[in-house]
């Protein structure tokens, strides 16, 4: 496992913004997987934590000791202030030419990050967005009502707004920094509708948008046989052995690594 020093210096090309709130049991795994699936990329991970009372920030500080404070940045806020403003806050501290936004709740698998990067390089797109609603895409672990709500919101938005993207409510995206700064400055939403507004405004402004499969995997069980030695050691060191036994890392692993 590479530390920040071993991975090479220089300005990062990609800034990965991950908003968190009560993600103590997830943040170590998501960081580990990002490093695992981007071994040859220069990147930084910016954790924007909204005052989580569960000790999320303590785990992030341990991750900084492992990977380096130049690779894992903690940019905390005092309380929950909205998803849109979390991205704005993270963007202020981003150094990369490209910015990735993704969730910390294990709904976005970092194994798809190389396909986002590859698509952007092949097409020169300003925005690459993950989609659940194309061939080979999908959602796993959602109940029927949640699937219908998400799909219905997308169909309604497609009909009324004609946004030029198949998945408006997803939050797994790669932006050129200049495009993100321009679009985000026009947005007024602060909650989860922020994602929809971002794509609609980007389309209206004429930005080039591409899509890749961004299947959602919702963790429903833990099976340690799927966990590699490095990830087990990382989770143990960040959470502590007592919490490992008590919590069973229920939220950390279900066909993920």
mmCIF file of C-alpha atoms in Angstrom:
data_model
loop_
_atom_site.group_PDB
_atom_site.id
_atom_site.type_symbol
_atom_site.label_atom_id
_atom_site.label_comp_id
_atom_site.label_asym_id
_atom_site.label_seq_id
_atom_site.Cartn_x
_atom_site.Cartn_y
_atom_site.Cartn_z
ATOM 1 C CA UNK A 1 0.000 0.000 0.000
ATOM 2 C CA UNK A 2 1.469 3.323 -1.033
ATOM 3 C CA UNK A 3 1.687 6.262 1.295
ATOM 4 C CA UNK A 4 1.537 9.834 0.100
ATOM 5 C CA UNK A 5 5.294 10.076 -0.093
ATOM 6 C CA UNK A 6 5.645 6.826 -2.009
ATOM 7 C CA UNK A 7 2.978 7.733 -4.557
ATOM 8 C CA UNK A 8 4.961 10.657 -5.889
ATOM 9 C CA UNK A 9 4.729 14.371 -5.345
ATOM 10 C CA UNK A 10 3.615 17.194 -7.557
ATOM 11 C CA UNK A 11 0.290 18.883 -7.988
ATOM 12 C CA UNK A 12 -2.624 16.423 -8.157
ATOM 13 C CA UNK A 13 -4.494 16.146 -11.443
ATOM 14 C CA UNK A 14 -7.703 14.988 -9.768
ATOM 15 C CA UNK A 15 -9.411 16.290 -6.639
ATOM 16 C CA UNK A 16 -11.960 13.832 -5.263
ATOM 17 C CA UNK A 17 -14.528 15.533 -3.016
ATOM 18 C CA UNK A 18 -16.324 13.229 -0.587
ATOM 19 C CA UNK A 19 -18.940 14.825 1.721
ATOM 20 C CA UNK A 20 -19.485 12.892 4.954
ATOM 21 C CA UNK A 21 -21.871 12.827 7.876
ATOM 22 C CA UNK A 22 -21.721 9.903 10.302
ATOM 23 C CA UNK A 23 -19.630 7.775 7.905
ATOM 24 C CA UNK A 24 -17.174 6.435 10.480
ATOM 25 C CA UNK A 25 -17.686 2.842 9.377
ATOM 26 C CA UNK A 26 -17.421 3.648 5.665
ATOM 27 C CA UNK A 27 -14.792 6.331 5.167
ATOM 28 C CA UNK A 28 -11.752 4.083 5.719
ATOM 29 C CA UNK A 29 -12.945 1.608 3.107
ATOM 30 C CA UNK A 30 -13.859 4.225 0.501
ATOM 31 C CA UNK A 31 -10.415 5.846 0.847
ATOM 32 C CA UNK A 32 -8.675 2.472 0.632
ATOM 33 C CA UNK A 33 -10.597 1.583 -2.533
ATOM 34 C CA UNK A 34 -9.819 4.900 -4.202
ATOM 35 C CA UNK A 35 -6.110 4.308 -3.692
ATOM 36 C CA UNK A 36 -6.478 0.730 -4.854
ATOM 37 C CA UNK A 37 -8.212 1.580 -8.132
ATOM 38 C CA UNK A 38 -6.194 4.694 -9.038
ATOM 39 C CA UNK A 39 -2.625 3.447 -8.558
ATOM 40 C CA UNK A 40 -1.180 5.477 -11.440
ATOM 41 C CA UNK A 41 -3.101 8.744 -11.018
ATOM 42 C CA UNK A 42 -2.115 11.856 -9.128
ATOM 43 C CA UNK A 43 -5.044 12.721 -6.904
ATOM 44 C CA UNK A 44 -6.111 14.103 -3.576
ATOM 45 C CA UNK A 45 -9.168 13.126 -1.536
ATOM 46 C CA UNK A 46 -10.981 16.000 0.138
ATOM 47 C CA UNK A 47 -13.244 14.880 2.978
ATOM 48 C CA UNK A 48 -15.862 17.525 3.778
ATOM 49 C CA UNK A 49 -17.327 16.450 7.109
ATOM 50 C CA UNK A 50 -20.334 18.262 8.538
ATOM 51 C CA UNK A 51 -19.582 17.874 12.223
ATOM 52 C CA UNK A 52 -20.275 14.140 12.428
ATOM 53 C CA UNK A 53 -20.893 13.127 16.069
ATOM 54 C CA UNK A 54 -19.861 9.499 15.421
ATOM 55 C CA UNK A 55 -16.104 10.136 15.188
ATOM 56 C CA UNK A 56 -15.782 10.256 11.405
ATOM 57 C CA UNK A 57 -13.153 12.985 11.670
ATOM 58 C CA UNK A 58 -11.047 10.880 14.041
ATOM 59 C CA UNK A 59 -10.944 8.089 11.453
ATOM 60 C CA UNK A 60 -9.997 10.560 8.712
ATOM 61 C CA UNK A 61 -7.125 11.869 10.835
ATOM 62 C CA UNK A 62 -5.804 8.324 11.155
ATOM 63 C CA UNK A 63 -6.068 7.927 7.401
ATOM 64 C CA UNK A 64 -4.019 11.095 7.020
ATOM 65 C CA UNK A 65 -1.270 9.502 9.107
ATOM 66 C CA UNK A 66 -1.337 6.471 6.819
ATOM 67 C CA UNK A 67 -1.580 8.134 3.392
ATOM 68 C CA UNK A 68 -0.311 11.654 4.117
ATOM 69 C CA UNK A 69 -2.106 14.913 4.721
ATOM 70 C CA UNK A 70 -1.319 15.938 1.143
ATOM 71 C CA UNK A 71 -3.331 12.985 -0.191
ATOM 72 C CA UNK A 72 -6.223 12.907 2.310
ATOM 73 C CA UNK A 73 -7.449 16.370 3.247
ATOM 74 C CA UNK A 74 -9.979 16.970 6.032
ATOM 75 C CA UNK A 75 -11.979 20.131 5.540
ATOM 76 C CA UNK A 76 -14.576 20.031 8.312
ATOM 77 C CA UNK A 77 -17.623 22.215 8.845
ATOM 78 C CA UNK A 78 -19.401 22.756 12.174
ATOM 79 C CA UNK A 79 -22.782 21.253 11.189
ATOM 80 C CA UNK A 80 -24.893 19.972 8.310
ATOM 81 C CA UNK A 81 -25.154 22.795 5.784
ATOM 82 C CA UNK A 82 -26.370 21.015 2.656
ATOM 83 C CA UNK A 83 -24.855 18.870 -0.066
ATOM 84 C CA UNK A 84 -24.396 21.681 -2.590
ATOM 85 C CA UNK A 85 -22.486 23.847 -0.148
ATOM 86 C CA UNK A 86 -20.349 20.841 0.818
ATOM 87 C CA UNK A 87 -19.145 20.603 -2.794
ATOM 88 C CA UNK A 88 -18.543 24.350 -2.871
ATOM 89 C CA UNK A 89 -16.508 24.096 0.317
ATOM 90 C CA UNK A 90 -14.466 21.221 -1.065
ATOM 91 C CA UNK A 91 -13.887 23.040 -4.345
ATOM 92 C CA UNK A 92 -12.290 25.950 -2.481
ATOM 93 C CA UNK A 93 -9.578 23.564 -1.293
ATOM 94 C CA UNK A 94 -9.176 21.562 -4.512
ATOM 95 C CA UNK A 95 -5.879 21.672 -6.411
ATOM 96 C CA UNK A 96 -6.668 19.412 -9.354
ATOM 97 C CA UNK A 97 -7.552 20.312 -12.929
ATOM 98 C CA UNK A 98 -10.423 17.833 -12.648
ATOM 99 C CA UNK A 99 -12.836 17.362 -9.761
ATOM 100 C CA UNK A 100 -14.651 14.135 -8.920
ATOM 101 C CA UNK A 101 -17.668 14.135 -6.619
ATOM 102 C CA UNK A 102 -18.836 10.909 -5.001
ATOM 103 C CA UNK A 103 -20.637 9.661 -1.905
ATOM 104 C CA UNK A 104 -18.993 8.111 1.137
ATOM 105 C CA UNK A 105 -21.857 5.745 1.982
ATOM 106 C CA UNK A 106 -20.505 2.970 -0.292
ATOM 107 C CA UNK A 107 -23.098 3.628 -2.997
ATOM 108 C CA UNK A 108 -20.392 4.557 -5.546
ATOM 109 C CA UNK A 109 -17.696 1.993 -6.195
ATOM 110 C CA UNK A 110 -14.265 3.535 -6.864
ATOM 111 C CA UNK A 111 -13.550 0.754 -9.372
ATOM 112 C CA UNK A 112 -15.500 2.874 -11.884
ATOM 113 C CA UNK A 113 -13.179 5.879 -11.496
ATOM 114 C CA UNK A 114 -10.772 4.720 -14.245
ATOM 115 C CA UNK A 115 -13.673 4.565 -16.716
ATOM 116 C CA UNK A 116 -14.625 8.165 -15.854
ATOM 117 C CA UNK A 117 -11.044 9.290 -16.449
ATOM 118 C CA UNK A 118 -10.722 7.272 -19.648
ATOM 119 C CA UNK A 119 -13.989 8.644 -21.062
ATOM 120 C CA UNK A 120 -12.908 12.215 -20.372
ATOM 121 C CA UNK A 121 -9.546 11.709 -22.063
ATOM 122 C CA UNK A 122 -11.136 10.036 -25.096
ATOM 123 C CA UNK A 123 -13.837 12.657 -25.625
ATOM 124 C CA UNK A 124 -12.500 15.832 -24.030
ATOM 125 C CA UNK A 125 -15.785 16.097 -22.118
ATOM 126 C CA UNK A 126 -16.364 18.870 -19.627
ATOM 127 C CA UNK A 127 -18.455 16.548 -17.466
ATOM 128 C CA UNK A 128 -18.565 12.764 -17.190
ATOM 129 C CA UNK A 129 -21.506 11.501 -15.173
ATOM 130 C CA UNK A 130 -22.275 8.032 -13.922
ATOM 131 C CA UNK A 131 -25.613 6.596 -14.951
ATOM 132 C CA UNK A 132 -27.745 3.745 -13.656
ATOM 133 C CA UNK A 133 -30.149 3.887 -16.565
ATOM 134 C CA UNK A 134 -28.264 2.486 -19.548
ATOM 135 C CA UNK A 135 -27.466 -1.037 -20.689
ATOM 136 C CA UNK A 136 -25.447 -2.925 -18.034
ATOM 137 C CA UNK A 137 -26.133 -0.206 -15.460
ATOM 138 C CA UNK A 138 -28.348 -0.771 -12.458
ATOM 139 C CA UNK A 139 -29.140 -0.473 -8.797
ATOM 140 C CA UNK A 140 -28.678 -3.249 -6.260
ATOM 141 C CA UNK A 141 -30.124 -3.384 -2.770
ATOM 142 C CA UNK A 142 -32.872 -0.751 -3.144
ATOM 143 C CA UNK A 143 -36.474 -1.621 -2.381
ATOM 144 C CA UNK A 144 -39.121 -1.205 -5.064
ATOM 145 C CA UNK A 145 -40.384 2.138 -3.764
ATOM 146 C CA UNK A 146 -36.937 3.718 -3.819
ATOM 147 C CA UNK A 147 -36.332 2.445 -7.349
ATOM 148 C CA UNK A 148 -39.680 3.808 -8.536
ATOM 149 C CA UNK A 149 -39.069 7.173 -6.892
ATOM 150 C CA UNK A 150 -35.628 7.568 -8.473
ATOM 151 C CA UNK A 151 -36.747 6.361 -11.877
ATOM 152 C CA UNK A 152 -39.891 8.487 -11.781
ATOM 153 C CA UNK A 153 -37.967 11.627 -10.885
ATOM 154 C CA UNK A 154 -35.618 11.033 -13.796
ATOM 155 C CA UNK A 155 -38.442 10.394 -16.277
ATOM 156 C CA UNK A 156 -40.270 13.542 -15.185
ATOM 157 C CA UNK A 157 -37.119 15.628 -15.409
ATOM 158 C CA UNK A 158 -36.257 14.170 -18.825
ATOM 159 C CA UNK A 159 -39.704 15.126 -20.108
ATOM 160 C CA UNK A 160 -39.792 18.637 -18.702
ATOM 161 C CA UNK A 161 -36.150 19.724 -18.799
ATOM 162 C CA UNK A 162 -34.523 17.711 -21.617
ATOM 163 C CA UNK A 163 -31.167 17.763 -19.828
ATOM 164 C CA UNK A 164 -29.113 15.636 -22.225
ATOM 165 C CA UNK A 165 -28.233 13.026 -19.584
ATOM 166 C CA UNK A 166 -30.065 9.880 -18.569
ATOM 167 C CA UNK A 167 -29.440 10.034 -14.808
ATOM 168 C CA UNK A 168 -30.039 13.412 -13.197
ATOM 169 C CA UNK A 169 -30.248 12.365 -9.576
ATOM 170 C CA UNK A 170 -26.950 10.502 -9.404
ATOM 171 C CA UNK A 171 -24.008 12.122 -7.648
ATOM 172 C CA UNK A 172 -21.042 10.252 -9.119
ATOM 173 C CA UNK A 173 -19.400 12.678 -11.558
ATOM 174 C CA UNK A 174 -16.147 14.028 -12.937
ATOM 175 C CA UNK A 175 -15.913 17.700 -13.892
ATOM 176 C CA UNK A 176 -13.321 19.887 -15.496
ATOM 177 C CA UNK A 177 -12.588 22.292 -12.698
ATOM 178 C CA UNK A 178 -13.392 25.332 -14.832
ATOM 179 C CA UNK A 179 -16.784 23.883 -15.795
ATOM 180 C CA UNK A 180 -17.644 23.013 -12.205
ATOM 181 C CA UNK A 181 -16.703 26.470 -10.951
ATOM 182 C CA UNK A 182 -18.870 28.081 -13.632
ATOM 183 C CA UNK A 183 -21.929 25.879 -13.167
ATOM 184 C CA UNK A 184 -21.837 25.702 -9.379
ATOM 185 C CA UNK A 185 -21.751 29.481 -9.130
ATOM 186 C CA UNK A 186 -25.170 29.629 -10.796
ATOM 187 C CA UNK A 187 -26.882 26.983 -8.678
ATOM 188 C CA UNK A 188 -29.318 27.939 -5.948
ATOM 189 C CA UNK A 189 -30.206 24.466 -4.629
ATOM 190 C CA UNK A 190 -28.514 23.168 -1.494
ATOM 191 C CA UNK A 191 -30.063 19.720 -1.014
ATOM 192 C CA UNK A 192 -30.079 16.628 -3.208
ATOM 193 C CA UNK A 193 -31.910 18.416 -6.035
ATOM 194 C CA UNK A 194 -28.576 20.206 -6.437
ATOM 195 C CA UNK A 195 -27.352 17.316 -8.599
ATOM 196 C CA UNK A 196 -30.237 17.729 -11.009
ATOM 197 C CA UNK A 197 -29.789 21.485 -11.229
ATOM 198 C CA UNK A 198 -26.081 21.074 -11.978
ATOM 199 C CA UNK A 199 -26.665 18.902 -15.048
ATOM 200 C CA UNK A 200 -29.543 21.013 -16.359
ATOM 201 C CA UNK A 201 -27.544 24.239 -16.053
ATOM 202 C CA UNK A 202 -24.484 22.608 -17.624
ATOM 203 C CA UNK A 203 -26.602 21.536 -20.612
ATOM 204 C CA UNK A 204 -28.057 25.029 -20.994
ATOM 205 C CA UNK A 205 -24.558 26.474 -20.954
ATOM 206 C CA UNK A 206 -23.476 24.138 -23.747
ATOM 207 C CA UNK A 207 -20.982 22.011 -21.836
ATOM 208 C CA UNK A 208 -19.982 18.675 -23.330
ATOM 209 C CA UNK A 209 -21.452 15.879 -21.164
ATOM 210 C CA UNK A 210 -20.626 12.186 -21.464
ATOM 211 C CA UNK A 211 -21.945 9.205 -19.520
ATOM 212 C CA UNK A 212 -20.430 6.000 -18.191
ATOM 213 C CA UNK A 213 -21.962 3.154 -16.252
ATOM 214 C CA UNK A 214 -22.024 4.024 -12.577
ATOM 215 C CA UNK A 215 -23.871 1.072 -11.064
ATOM 216 C CA UNK A 216 -24.873 1.474 -7.434
ATOM 217 C CA UNK A 217 -23.992 -1.265 -4.964
ATOM 218 C CA UNK A 218 -25.713 -0.948 -1.607
ATOM 219 C CA UNK A 219 -23.987 -2.974 1.128
ATOM 220 C CA UNK A 220 -26.319 -5.421 2.824
ATOM 221 C CA UNK A 221 -23.961 -7.874 4.574
ATOM 222 C CA UNK A 222 -20.352 -8.418 5.558
ATOM 223 C CA UNK A 223 -18.385 -11.455 4.497
ATOM 224 C CA UNK A 224 -14.750 -11.282 5.576
ATOM 225 C CA UNK A 225 -13.626 -13.734 2.910
ATOM 226 C CA UNK A 226 -14.084 -10.885 0.412
ATOM 227 C CA UNK A 227 -11.834 -8.561 2.395
ATOM 228 C CA UNK A 228 -8.164 -8.438 1.480
ATOM 229 C CA UNK A 229 -5.518 -8.426 4.221
ATOM 230 C CA UNK A 230 -4.618 -4.767 3.658
ATOM 231 C CA UNK A 231 -8.216 -3.590 3.913
ATOM 232 C CA UNK A 232 -8.861 -5.650 7.063
ATOM 233 C CA UNK A 233 -5.717 -4.214 8.654
ATOM 234 C CA UNK A 234 -6.720 -0.689 7.641
ATOM 235 C CA UNK A 235 -10.220 -0.998 9.061
ATOM 236 C CA UNK A 236 -8.915 -2.522 12.273
ATOM 237 C CA UNK A 237 -6.357 0.223 12.751
ATOM 238 C CA UNK A 238 -8.861 3.025 12.115
ATOM 239 C CA UNK A 239 -11.847 1.618 14.007
ATOM 240 C CA UNK A 240 -10.083 -0.303 16.766
ATOM 241 C CA UNK A 241 -10.475 -4.030 17.486
ATOM 242 C CA UNK A 242 -13.327 -3.552 19.966
ATOM 243 C CA UNK A 243 -15.426 -1.694 17.427
ATOM 244 C CA UNK A 244 -14.474 -4.255 14.778
ATOM 245 C CA UNK A 245 -15.927 -7.041 16.911
ATOM 246 C CA UNK A 246 -18.944 -5.080 18.119
ATOM 247 C CA UNK A 247 -20.007 -3.531 14.841
ATOM 248 C CA UNK A 248 -18.869 -6.399 12.637
ATOM 249 C CA UNK A 249 -18.125 -3.729 10.007
ATOM 250 C CA UNK A 250 -21.699 -4.305 8.867
ATOM 251 C CA UNK A 251 -21.666 -1.367 6.516
ATOM 252 C CA UNK A 252 -18.218 -1.944 5.102
ATOM 253 C CA UNK A 253 -18.411 -4.928 2.845
ATOM 254 C CA UNK A 254 -20.799 -6.766 0.563
ATOM 255 C CA UNK A 255 -19.116 -7.870 -2.670
ATOM 256 C CA UNK A 256 -17.152 -4.641 -2.774
ATOM 257 C CA UNK A 257 -13.423 -5.313 -2.938
#
